[in-house]
Amino acid sequence: FGFSMSKKAYLYLMFHPELSSLKVGVGGSTNKIDRISTHLNLGWVLFKKVDFSTGNLAYEVEQEILTWLRVELGLGIYLIAEQMPQGGHTETVDASEIDLPTIWAKVEELSRVKR
């Protein structure tokens, strides 16, 4: 989907009740196509989002969150590409393994110094 690393961006956390999945992602604040809206149209629900001064900062926090989920917590990718035609399946986790507030607390911790 692409966004500028030097322009304003955001990080978001969403869930999909039917797929029992949580997703972290990033999008560009100035993009013509809003990443969150794309997901909302396909059954995802926004939990929270945080704005960053640059896409680079949003991307750094997203990568740190994914490393924390995958390496420290041992949570694998939950959905397959066919379940997410809009892309982003590699940033999903099983909602039965962790809750939204736990992930968001980590987002806040990591983003405090970067926003």
PDB file of C-alpha atoms in Angstrom:
ATOM      1  CA  PHE A   1       0.000   0.000   0.000  1.00  0.00           C
ATOM      2  CA  GLY A   2       2.988   2.242   0.584  1.00  0.00           C
ATOM      3  CA  PHE A   3       3.315   5.445   2.520  1.00  0.00           C
ATOM      4  CA  SER A   4       5.962   8.081   2.958  1.00  0.00           C
ATOM      5  CA  MET A   5       8.469   7.447   5.716  1.00  0.00           C
ATOM      6  CA  SER A   6       8.958  11.209   6.069  1.00  0.00           C
ATOM      7  CA  LYS A   7       5.285  12.292   6.268  1.00  0.00           C
ATOM      8  CA  LYS A   8       2.780  12.001   9.115  1.00  0.00           C
ATOM      9  CA  ALA A   9       1.552   8.477   9.779  1.00  0.00           C
ATOM     10  CA  TYR A  10      -0.324   6.396  12.311  1.00  0.00           C
ATOM     11  CA  LEU A  11      -0.235   2.997  13.935  1.00  0.00           C
ATOM     12  CA  TYR A  12      -3.504   1.190  14.539  1.00  0.00           C
ATOM     13  CA  LEU A  13      -4.789  -1.865  16.374  1.00  0.00           C
ATOM     14  CA  MET A  14      -7.895  -3.656  15.105  1.00  0.00           C
ATOM     15  CA  PHE A  15      -9.845  -6.828  15.697  1.00  0.00           C
ATOM     16  CA  HIS A  16     -12.066  -9.022  13.579  1.00  0.00           C
ATOM     17  CA  PRO A  17     -14.773 -10.754  15.629  1.00  0.00           C
ATOM     18  CA  GLU A  18     -15.610 -13.442  13.047  1.00  0.00           C
ATOM     19  CA  LEU A  19     -11.980 -14.316  12.360  1.00  0.00           C
ATOM     20  CA  SER A  20     -11.031 -14.073  16.068  1.00  0.00           C
ATOM     21  CA  SER A  21      -7.985 -12.090  15.031  1.00  0.00           C
ATOM     22  CA  LEU A  22      -6.117  -8.973  16.117  1.00  0.00           C
ATOM     23  CA  LYS A  23      -4.046  -6.846  13.755  1.00  0.00           C
ATOM     24  CA  VAL A  24      -1.463  -4.129  14.166  1.00  0.00           C
ATOM     25  CA  GLY A  25      -0.627  -1.936  11.203  1.00  0.00           C
ATOM     26  CA  VAL A  26       0.535   1.441   9.944  1.00  0.00           C
ATOM     27  CA  GLY A  27      -0.775   3.918   7.422  1.00  0.00           C
ATOM     28  CA  GLY A  28       0.038   7.305   6.014  1.00  0.00           C
ATOM     29  CA  SER A  29      -2.010  10.228   7.294  1.00  0.00           C
ATOM     30  CA  THR A  30      -1.779  11.949   3.905  1.00  0.00           C
ATOM     31  CA  ASN A  31      -2.497   8.880   1.729  1.00  0.00           C
ATOM     32  CA  LYS A  32      -5.496   8.997  -0.603  1.00  0.00           C
ATOM     33  CA  ILE A  33      -6.506   5.496   0.487  1.00  0.00           C
ATOM     34  CA  ASP A  34      -6.982   5.219   4.246  1.00  0.00           C
ATOM     35  CA  ARG A  35      -5.677   1.900   5.528  1.00  0.00           C
ATOM     36  CA  ILE A  36      -8.115   1.786   8.439  1.00  0.00           C
ATOM     37  CA  SER A  37     -11.146   2.355   6.190  1.00  0.00           C
ATOM     38  CA  THR A  38      -9.994  -0.457   3.926  1.00  0.00           C
ATOM     39  CA  HIS A  39     -10.048  -2.852   6.877  1.00  0.00           C
ATOM     40  CA  LEU A  40     -13.327  -1.492   8.283  1.00  0.00           C
ATOM     41  CA  ASN A  41     -15.011  -2.281   4.966  1.00  0.00           C
ATOM     42  CA  LEU A  42     -13.984  -5.923   5.394  1.00  0.00           C
ATOM     43  CA  GLY A  43     -15.315  -6.496   8.909  1.00  0.00           C
ATOM     44  CA  TRP A  44     -12.448  -5.232  11.035  1.00  0.00           C
ATOM     45  CA  VAL A  45     -13.148  -2.962  14.019  1.00  0.00           C
ATOM     46  CA  LEU A  46     -10.753  -0.240  15.128  1.00  0.00           C
ATOM     47  CA  PHE A  47      -9.614  -0.514  18.739  1.00  0.00           C
ATOM     48  CA  LYS A  48      -7.221   2.459  18.864  1.00  0.00           C
ATOM     49  CA  LYS A  49      -4.783   4.432  16.757  1.00  0.00           C
ATOM     50  CA  VAL A  50      -1.869   6.702  17.556  1.00  0.00           C
ATOM     51  CA  ASP A  51      -0.403   9.420  15.351  1.00  0.00           C
ATOM     52  CA  PHE A  52       3.300   9.858  14.610  1.00  0.00           C
ATOM     53  CA  SER A  53       5.203  12.747  13.092  1.00  0.00           C
ATOM     54  CA  THR A  54       6.742  10.450  10.474  1.00  0.00           C
ATOM     55  CA  GLY A  55       6.052   7.126   8.832  1.00  0.00           C
ATOM     56  CA  ASN A  56       9.480   5.977   9.911  1.00  0.00           C
ATOM     57  CA  LEU A  57       8.540   6.308  13.597  1.00  0.00           C
ATOM     58  CA  ALA A  58       5.203   4.528  13.102  1.00  0.00           C
ATOM     59  CA  TYR A  59       6.947   1.728  11.214  1.00  0.00           C
ATOM     60  CA  GLU A  60       9.624   1.363  13.930  1.00  0.00           C
ATOM     61  CA  VAL A  61       6.995   0.927  16.623  1.00  0.00           C
ATOM     62  CA  GLU A  62       5.025  -1.518  14.465  1.00  0.00           C
ATOM     63  CA  GLN A  63       8.154  -3.629  13.932  1.00  0.00           C
ATOM     64  CA  GLU A  64       8.976  -3.557  17.650  1.00  0.00           C
ATOM     65  CA  ILE A  65       5.416  -4.687  18.447  1.00  0.00           C
ATOM     66  CA  LEU A  66       5.636  -7.513  15.914  1.00  0.00           C
ATOM     67  CA  THR A  67       9.005  -8.620  17.312  1.00  0.00           C
ATOM     68  CA  TRP A  68       7.533  -8.589  20.820  1.00  0.00           C
ATOM     69  CA  LEU A  69       4.508 -10.630  19.701  1.00  0.00           C
ATOM     70  CA  ARG A  70       6.486 -13.121  17.607  1.00  0.00           C
ATOM     71  CA  VAL A  71       9.747 -13.527  19.529  1.00  0.00           C
ATOM     72  CA  GLU A  72       9.070 -12.648  23.160  1.00  0.00           C
ATOM     73  CA  LEU A  73       5.505 -13.981  23.346  1.00  0.00           C
ATOM     74  CA  GLY A  74       5.845 -16.696  20.700  1.00  0.00           C
ATOM     75  CA  LEU A  75       2.625 -15.774  18.872  1.00  0.00           C
ATOM     76  CA  GLY A  76       2.602 -16.736  15.215  1.00  0.00           C
ATOM     77  CA  ILE A  77       0.902 -15.203  12.205  1.00  0.00           C
ATOM     78  CA  TYR A  78      -2.763 -16.160  12.607  1.00  0.00           C
ATOM     79  CA  LEU A  79      -4.479 -15.492   9.280  1.00  0.00           C
ATOM     80  CA  ILE A  80      -3.540 -16.539   5.772  1.00  0.00           C
ATOM     81  CA  ALA A  81      -3.341 -14.189   2.799  1.00  0.00           C
ATOM     82  CA  GLU A  82      -6.649 -15.424   1.357  1.00  0.00           C
ATOM     83  CA  GLN A  83      -8.456 -14.237   4.488  1.00  0.00           C
ATOM     84  CA  MET A  84      -7.173 -10.701   3.957  1.00  0.00           C
ATOM     85  CA  PRO A  85      -7.507  -9.639   0.326  1.00  0.00           C
ATOM     86  CA  GLN A  86      -6.572  -6.087   1.383  1.00  0.00           C
ATOM     87  CA  GLY A  87      -3.196  -7.357   2.661  1.00  0.00           C
ATOM     88  CA  GLY A  88      -1.715  -7.369   6.147  1.00  0.00           C
ATOM     89  CA  HIS A  89      -2.174 -10.983   7.230  1.00  0.00           C
ATOM     90  CA  THR A  90       1.424 -11.152   8.509  1.00  0.00           C
ATOM     91  CA  GLU A  91       0.554  -8.618  11.218  1.00  0.00           C
ATOM     92  CA  THR A  92      -2.235 -10.733  12.742  1.00  0.00           C
ATOM     93  CA  VAL A  93      -2.408 -12.791  15.933  1.00  0.00           C
ATOM     94  CA  ASP A  94      -4.985 -15.126  17.454  1.00  0.00           C
ATOM     95  CA  ALA A  95      -7.355 -13.104  19.657  1.00  0.00           C
ATOM     96  CA  SER A  96      -7.624 -16.002  22.104  1.00  0.00           C
ATOM     97  CA  GLU A  97      -3.877 -15.750  22.846  1.00  0.00           C
ATOM     98  CA  ILE A  98      -3.658 -12.061  23.857  1.00  0.00           C
ATOM     99  CA  ASP A  99      -6.053  -9.171  24.374  1.00  0.00           C
ATOM    100  CA  LEU A 100      -6.240  -5.712  22.842  1.00  0.00           C
ATOM    101  CA  PRO A 101      -5.410  -3.768  26.043  1.00  0.00           C
ATOM    102  CA  THR A 102      -2.209  -5.795  26.540  1.00  0.00           C
ATOM    103  CA  ILE A 103      -1.004  -5.030  23.030  1.00  0.00           C
ATOM    104  CA  TRP A 104      -2.043  -1.388  23.324  1.00  0.00           C
ATOM    105  CA  ALA A 105      -0.120  -0.983  26.593  1.00  0.00           C
ATOM    106  CA  LYS A 106       2.998  -2.121  24.725  1.00  0.00           C
ATOM    107  CA  VAL A 107       2.233   0.314  21.877  1.00  0.00           C
ATOM    108  CA  GLU A 108       1.983   3.160  24.376  1.00  0.00           C
ATOM    109  CA  GLU A 109       5.191   2.126  26.107  1.00  0.00           C
ATOM    110  CA  LEU A 110       7.139   2.001  22.844  1.00  0.00           C
ATOM    111  CA  SER A 111       5.621   5.102  21.276  1.00  0.00           C
ATOM    112  CA  ARG A 112       6.073   7.485  24.224  1.00  0.00           C
ATOM    113  CA  VAL A 113       9.561   8.484  23.177  1.00  0.00           C
ATOM    114  CA  LYS A 114       8.998   8.339  19.422  1.00  0.00           C
ATOM    115  CA  ARG A 115       5.942  10.450  18.696  1.00  0.00           C
TER     116      ARG A 115
END
